[in-house]
mmCIF file with all atom_site columns, C-alpha atoms in Angstrom:
data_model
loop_
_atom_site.group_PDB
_atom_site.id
_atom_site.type_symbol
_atom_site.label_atom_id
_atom_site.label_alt_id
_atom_site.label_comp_id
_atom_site.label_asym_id
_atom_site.label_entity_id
_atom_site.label_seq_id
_atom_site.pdbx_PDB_ins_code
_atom_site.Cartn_x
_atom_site.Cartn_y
_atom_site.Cartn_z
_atom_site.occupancy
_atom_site.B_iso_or_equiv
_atom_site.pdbx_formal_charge
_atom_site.auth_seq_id
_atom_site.auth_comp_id
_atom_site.auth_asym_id
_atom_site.auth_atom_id
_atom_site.pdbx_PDB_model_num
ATOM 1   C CA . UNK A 1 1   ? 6.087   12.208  14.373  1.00 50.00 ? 262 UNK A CA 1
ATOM 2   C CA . UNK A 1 2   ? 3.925   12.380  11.501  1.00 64.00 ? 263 UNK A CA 1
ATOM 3   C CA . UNK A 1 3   ? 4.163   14.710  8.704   1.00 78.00 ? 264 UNK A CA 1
ATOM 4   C CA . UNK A 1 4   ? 0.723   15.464  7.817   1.00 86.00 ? 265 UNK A CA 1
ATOM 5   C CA . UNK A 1 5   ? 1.415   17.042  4.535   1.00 91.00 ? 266 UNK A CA 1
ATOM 6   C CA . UNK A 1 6   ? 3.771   14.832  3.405   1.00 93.00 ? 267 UNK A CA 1
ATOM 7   C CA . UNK A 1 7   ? 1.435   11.974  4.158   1.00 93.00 ? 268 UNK A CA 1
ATOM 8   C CA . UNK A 1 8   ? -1.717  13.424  2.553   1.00 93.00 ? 269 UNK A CA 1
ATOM 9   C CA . UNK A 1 9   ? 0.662   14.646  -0.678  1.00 95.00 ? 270 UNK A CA 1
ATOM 10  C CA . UNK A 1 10  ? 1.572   10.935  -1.176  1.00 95.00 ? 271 UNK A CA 1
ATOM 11  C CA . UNK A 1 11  ? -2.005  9.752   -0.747  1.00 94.00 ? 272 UNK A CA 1
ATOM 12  C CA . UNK A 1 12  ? -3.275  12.469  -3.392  1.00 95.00 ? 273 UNK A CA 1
ATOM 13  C CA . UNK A 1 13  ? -0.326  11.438  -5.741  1.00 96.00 ? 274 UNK A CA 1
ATOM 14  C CA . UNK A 1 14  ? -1.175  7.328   -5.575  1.00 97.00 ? 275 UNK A CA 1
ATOM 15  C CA . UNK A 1 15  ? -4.507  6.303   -3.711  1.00 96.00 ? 276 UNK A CA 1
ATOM 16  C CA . UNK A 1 16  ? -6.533  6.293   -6.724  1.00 96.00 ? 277 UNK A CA 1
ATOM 17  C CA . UNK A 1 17  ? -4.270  4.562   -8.992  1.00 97.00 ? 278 UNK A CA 1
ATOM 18  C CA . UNK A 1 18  ? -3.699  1.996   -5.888  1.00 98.00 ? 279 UNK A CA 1
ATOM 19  C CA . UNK A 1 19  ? -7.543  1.446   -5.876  1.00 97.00 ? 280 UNK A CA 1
ATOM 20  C CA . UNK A 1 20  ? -7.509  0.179   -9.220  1.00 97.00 ? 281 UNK A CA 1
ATOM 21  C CA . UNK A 1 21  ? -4.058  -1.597  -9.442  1.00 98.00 ? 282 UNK A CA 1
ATOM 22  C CA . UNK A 1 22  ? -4.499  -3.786  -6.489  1.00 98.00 ? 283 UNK A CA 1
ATOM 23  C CA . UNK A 1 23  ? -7.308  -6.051  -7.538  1.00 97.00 ? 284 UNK A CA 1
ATOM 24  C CA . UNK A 1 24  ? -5.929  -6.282  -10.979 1.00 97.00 ? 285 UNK A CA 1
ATOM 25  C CA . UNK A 1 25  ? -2.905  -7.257  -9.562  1.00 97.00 ? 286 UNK A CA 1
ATOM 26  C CA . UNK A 1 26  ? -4.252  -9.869  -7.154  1.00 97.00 ? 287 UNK A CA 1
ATOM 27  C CA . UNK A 1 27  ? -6.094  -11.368 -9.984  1.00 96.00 ? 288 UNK A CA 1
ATOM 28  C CA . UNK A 1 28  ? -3.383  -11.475 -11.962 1.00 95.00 ? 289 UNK A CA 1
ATOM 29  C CA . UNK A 1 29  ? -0.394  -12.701 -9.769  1.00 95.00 ? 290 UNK A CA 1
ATOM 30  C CA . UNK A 1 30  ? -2.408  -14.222 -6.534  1.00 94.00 ? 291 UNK A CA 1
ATOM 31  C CA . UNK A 1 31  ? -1.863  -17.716 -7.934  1.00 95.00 ? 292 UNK A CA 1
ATOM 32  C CA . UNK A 1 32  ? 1.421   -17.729 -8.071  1.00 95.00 ? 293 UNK A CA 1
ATOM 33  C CA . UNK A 1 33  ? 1.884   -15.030 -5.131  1.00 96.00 ? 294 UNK A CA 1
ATOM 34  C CA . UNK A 1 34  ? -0.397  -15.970 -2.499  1.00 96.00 ? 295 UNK A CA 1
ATOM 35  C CA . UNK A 1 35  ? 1.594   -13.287 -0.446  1.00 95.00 ? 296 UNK A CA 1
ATOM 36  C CA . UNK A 1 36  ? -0.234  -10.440 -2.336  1.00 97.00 ? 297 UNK A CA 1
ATOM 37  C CA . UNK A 1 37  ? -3.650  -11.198 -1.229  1.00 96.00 ? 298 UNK A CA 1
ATOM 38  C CA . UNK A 1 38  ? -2.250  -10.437 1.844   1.00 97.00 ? 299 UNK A CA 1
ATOM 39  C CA . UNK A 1 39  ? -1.787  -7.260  0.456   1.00 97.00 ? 300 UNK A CA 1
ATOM 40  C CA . UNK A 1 40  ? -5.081  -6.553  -1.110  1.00 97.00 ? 301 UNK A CA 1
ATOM 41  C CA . UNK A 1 41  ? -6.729  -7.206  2.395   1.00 97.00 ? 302 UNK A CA 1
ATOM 42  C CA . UNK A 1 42  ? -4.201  -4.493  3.669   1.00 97.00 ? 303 UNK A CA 1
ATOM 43  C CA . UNK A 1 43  ? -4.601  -2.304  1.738   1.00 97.00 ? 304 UNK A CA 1
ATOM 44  C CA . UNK A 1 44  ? -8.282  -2.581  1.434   1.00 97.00 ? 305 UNK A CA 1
ATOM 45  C CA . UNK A 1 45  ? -7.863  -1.893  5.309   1.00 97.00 ? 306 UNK A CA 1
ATOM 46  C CA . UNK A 1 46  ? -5.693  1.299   4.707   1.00 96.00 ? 307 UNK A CA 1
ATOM 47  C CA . UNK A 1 47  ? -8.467  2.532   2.303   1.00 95.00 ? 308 UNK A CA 1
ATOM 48  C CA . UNK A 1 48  ? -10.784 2.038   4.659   1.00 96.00 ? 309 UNK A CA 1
ATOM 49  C CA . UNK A 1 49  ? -9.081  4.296   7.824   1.00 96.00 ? 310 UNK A CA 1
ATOM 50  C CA . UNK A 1 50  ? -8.096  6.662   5.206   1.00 95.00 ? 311 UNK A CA 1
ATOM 51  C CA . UNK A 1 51  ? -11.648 7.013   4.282   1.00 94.00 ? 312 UNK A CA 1
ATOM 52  C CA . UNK A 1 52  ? -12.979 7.483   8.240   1.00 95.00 ? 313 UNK A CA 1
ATOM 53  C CA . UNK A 1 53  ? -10.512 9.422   9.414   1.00 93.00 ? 314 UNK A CA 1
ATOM 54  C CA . UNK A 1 54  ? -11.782 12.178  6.804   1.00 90.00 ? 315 UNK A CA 1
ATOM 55  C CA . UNK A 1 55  ? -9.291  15.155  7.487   1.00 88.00 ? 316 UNK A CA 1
ATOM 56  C CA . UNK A 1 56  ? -7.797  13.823  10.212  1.00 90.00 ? 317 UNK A CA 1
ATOM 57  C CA . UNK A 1 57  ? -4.394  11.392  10.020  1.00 90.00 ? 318 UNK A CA 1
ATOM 58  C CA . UNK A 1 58  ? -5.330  7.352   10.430  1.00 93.00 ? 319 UNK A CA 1
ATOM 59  C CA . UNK A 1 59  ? -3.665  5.425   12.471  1.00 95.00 ? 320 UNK A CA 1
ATOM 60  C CA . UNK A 1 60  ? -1.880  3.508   10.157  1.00 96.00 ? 321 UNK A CA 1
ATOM 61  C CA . UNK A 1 61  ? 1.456   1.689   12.120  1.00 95.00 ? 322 UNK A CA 1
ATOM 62  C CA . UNK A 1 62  ? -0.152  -1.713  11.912  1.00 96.00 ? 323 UNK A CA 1
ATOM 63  C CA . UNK A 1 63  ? -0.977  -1.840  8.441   1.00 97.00 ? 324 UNK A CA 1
ATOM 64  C CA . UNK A 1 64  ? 2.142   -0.551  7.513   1.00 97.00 ? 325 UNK A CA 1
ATOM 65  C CA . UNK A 1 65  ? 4.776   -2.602  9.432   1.00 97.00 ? 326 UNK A CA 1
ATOM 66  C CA . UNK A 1 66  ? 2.103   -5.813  8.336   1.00 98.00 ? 327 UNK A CA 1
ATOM 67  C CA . UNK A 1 67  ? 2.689   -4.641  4.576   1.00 98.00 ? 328 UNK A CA 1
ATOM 68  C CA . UNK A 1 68  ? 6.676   -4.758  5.432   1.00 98.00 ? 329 UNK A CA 1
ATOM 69  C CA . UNK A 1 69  ? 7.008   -8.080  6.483   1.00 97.00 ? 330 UNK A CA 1
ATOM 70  C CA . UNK A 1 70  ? 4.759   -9.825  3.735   1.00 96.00 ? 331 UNK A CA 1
ATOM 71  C CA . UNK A 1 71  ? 6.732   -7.736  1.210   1.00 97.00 ? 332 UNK A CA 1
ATOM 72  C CA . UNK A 1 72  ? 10.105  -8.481  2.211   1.00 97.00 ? 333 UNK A CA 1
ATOM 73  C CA . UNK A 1 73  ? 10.086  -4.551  2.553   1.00 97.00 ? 334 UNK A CA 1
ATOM 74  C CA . UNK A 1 74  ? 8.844   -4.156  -0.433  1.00 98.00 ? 335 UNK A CA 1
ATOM 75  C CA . UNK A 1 75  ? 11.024  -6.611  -2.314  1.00 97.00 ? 336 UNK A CA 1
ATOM 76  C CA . UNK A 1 76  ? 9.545   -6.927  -5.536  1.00 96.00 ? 337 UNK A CA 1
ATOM 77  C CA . UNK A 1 77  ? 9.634   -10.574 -7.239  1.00 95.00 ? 338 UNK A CA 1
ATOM 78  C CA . UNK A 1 78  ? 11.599  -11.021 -10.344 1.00 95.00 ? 339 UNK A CA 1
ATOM 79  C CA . UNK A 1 79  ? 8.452   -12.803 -12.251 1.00 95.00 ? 340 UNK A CA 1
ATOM 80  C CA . UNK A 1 80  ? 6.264   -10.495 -12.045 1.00 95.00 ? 341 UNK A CA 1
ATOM 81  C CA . UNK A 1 81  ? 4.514   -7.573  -14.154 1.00 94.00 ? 342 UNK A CA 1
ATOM 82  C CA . UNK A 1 82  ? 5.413   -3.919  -13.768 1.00 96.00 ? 343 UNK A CA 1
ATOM 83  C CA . UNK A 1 83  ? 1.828   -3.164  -12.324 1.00 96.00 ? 344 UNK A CA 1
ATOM 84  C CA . UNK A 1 84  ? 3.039   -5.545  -9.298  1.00 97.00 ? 345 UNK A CA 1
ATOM 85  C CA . UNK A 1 85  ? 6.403   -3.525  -9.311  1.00 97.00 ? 346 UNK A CA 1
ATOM 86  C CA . UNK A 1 86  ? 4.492   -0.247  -9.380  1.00 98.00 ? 347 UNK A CA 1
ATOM 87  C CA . UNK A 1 87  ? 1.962   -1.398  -6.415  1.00 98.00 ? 348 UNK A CA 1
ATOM 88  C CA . UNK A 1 88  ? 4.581   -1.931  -4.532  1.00 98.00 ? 349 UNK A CA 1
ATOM 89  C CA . UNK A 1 89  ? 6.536   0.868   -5.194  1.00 98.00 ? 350 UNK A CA 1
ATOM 90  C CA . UNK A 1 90  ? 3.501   2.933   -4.399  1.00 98.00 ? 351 UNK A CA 1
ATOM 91  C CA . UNK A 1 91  ? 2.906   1.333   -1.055  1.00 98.00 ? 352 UNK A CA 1
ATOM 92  C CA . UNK A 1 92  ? 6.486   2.227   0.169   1.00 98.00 ? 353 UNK A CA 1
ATOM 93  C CA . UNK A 1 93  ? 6.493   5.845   -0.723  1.00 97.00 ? 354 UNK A CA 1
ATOM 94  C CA . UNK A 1 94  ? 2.997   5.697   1.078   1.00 96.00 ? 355 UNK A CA 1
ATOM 95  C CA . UNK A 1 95  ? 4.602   4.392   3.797   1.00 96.00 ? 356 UNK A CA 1
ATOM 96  C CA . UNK A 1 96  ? 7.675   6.292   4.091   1.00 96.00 ? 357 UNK A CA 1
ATOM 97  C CA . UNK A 1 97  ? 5.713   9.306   3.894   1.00 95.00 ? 358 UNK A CA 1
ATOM 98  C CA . UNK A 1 98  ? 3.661   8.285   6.520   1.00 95.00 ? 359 UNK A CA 1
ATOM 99  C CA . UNK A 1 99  ? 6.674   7.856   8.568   1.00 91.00 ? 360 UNK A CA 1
ATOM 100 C CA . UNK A 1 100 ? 8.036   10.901  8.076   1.00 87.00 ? 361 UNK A CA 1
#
């Protein structure tokens, strides 16, 4: 079941710095990580439910077990930038709070 609170904490604590990571980030490292455009298109997705859903919790599952596989679970690569690192940590406490 999902924690509502917990969920909506996490998106308070790291939407907005998501929103402006994640193009940067795709700009940045999409050349040599294809993978994370992947992950801009996902999370542009996310946004979006986030955004209709208002008050109310998104339905989020797909998105989130998507973003799992192309990460490797979040498996940060070892040539990359700590704003990639971050991003990805971000997404996984999103989605482990959106589990909970």
């Amino acid at each position: 079941m999902v924690n509502k609170q917990i969920f909506d904490e996490a998106k308070a604590k790291h939407l907005q710095t998501l929103r402006q990571y994640v193009p940067i980030v795709a700009r940045v490292h999409g050349g040599n990580h294809p993978e994370f455009h992947d992950v801009h298109k996902l999370f542009d997705a996310l946004g979006k439910k986030i955004k209709e859903a208002g008050s109310q919790l998104p339905e989020l599952n797909e998105e989130f077990e998507k973003l799992r596989e192309i990460t490797n679970n979040y498996t940060v690569p070892a040539d990359v930038c700590e704003s990639y690192e971050a991003v990805y940590n971000m997404l996984e406490e999103l989605d482990k709070a959106y589990q909970a």
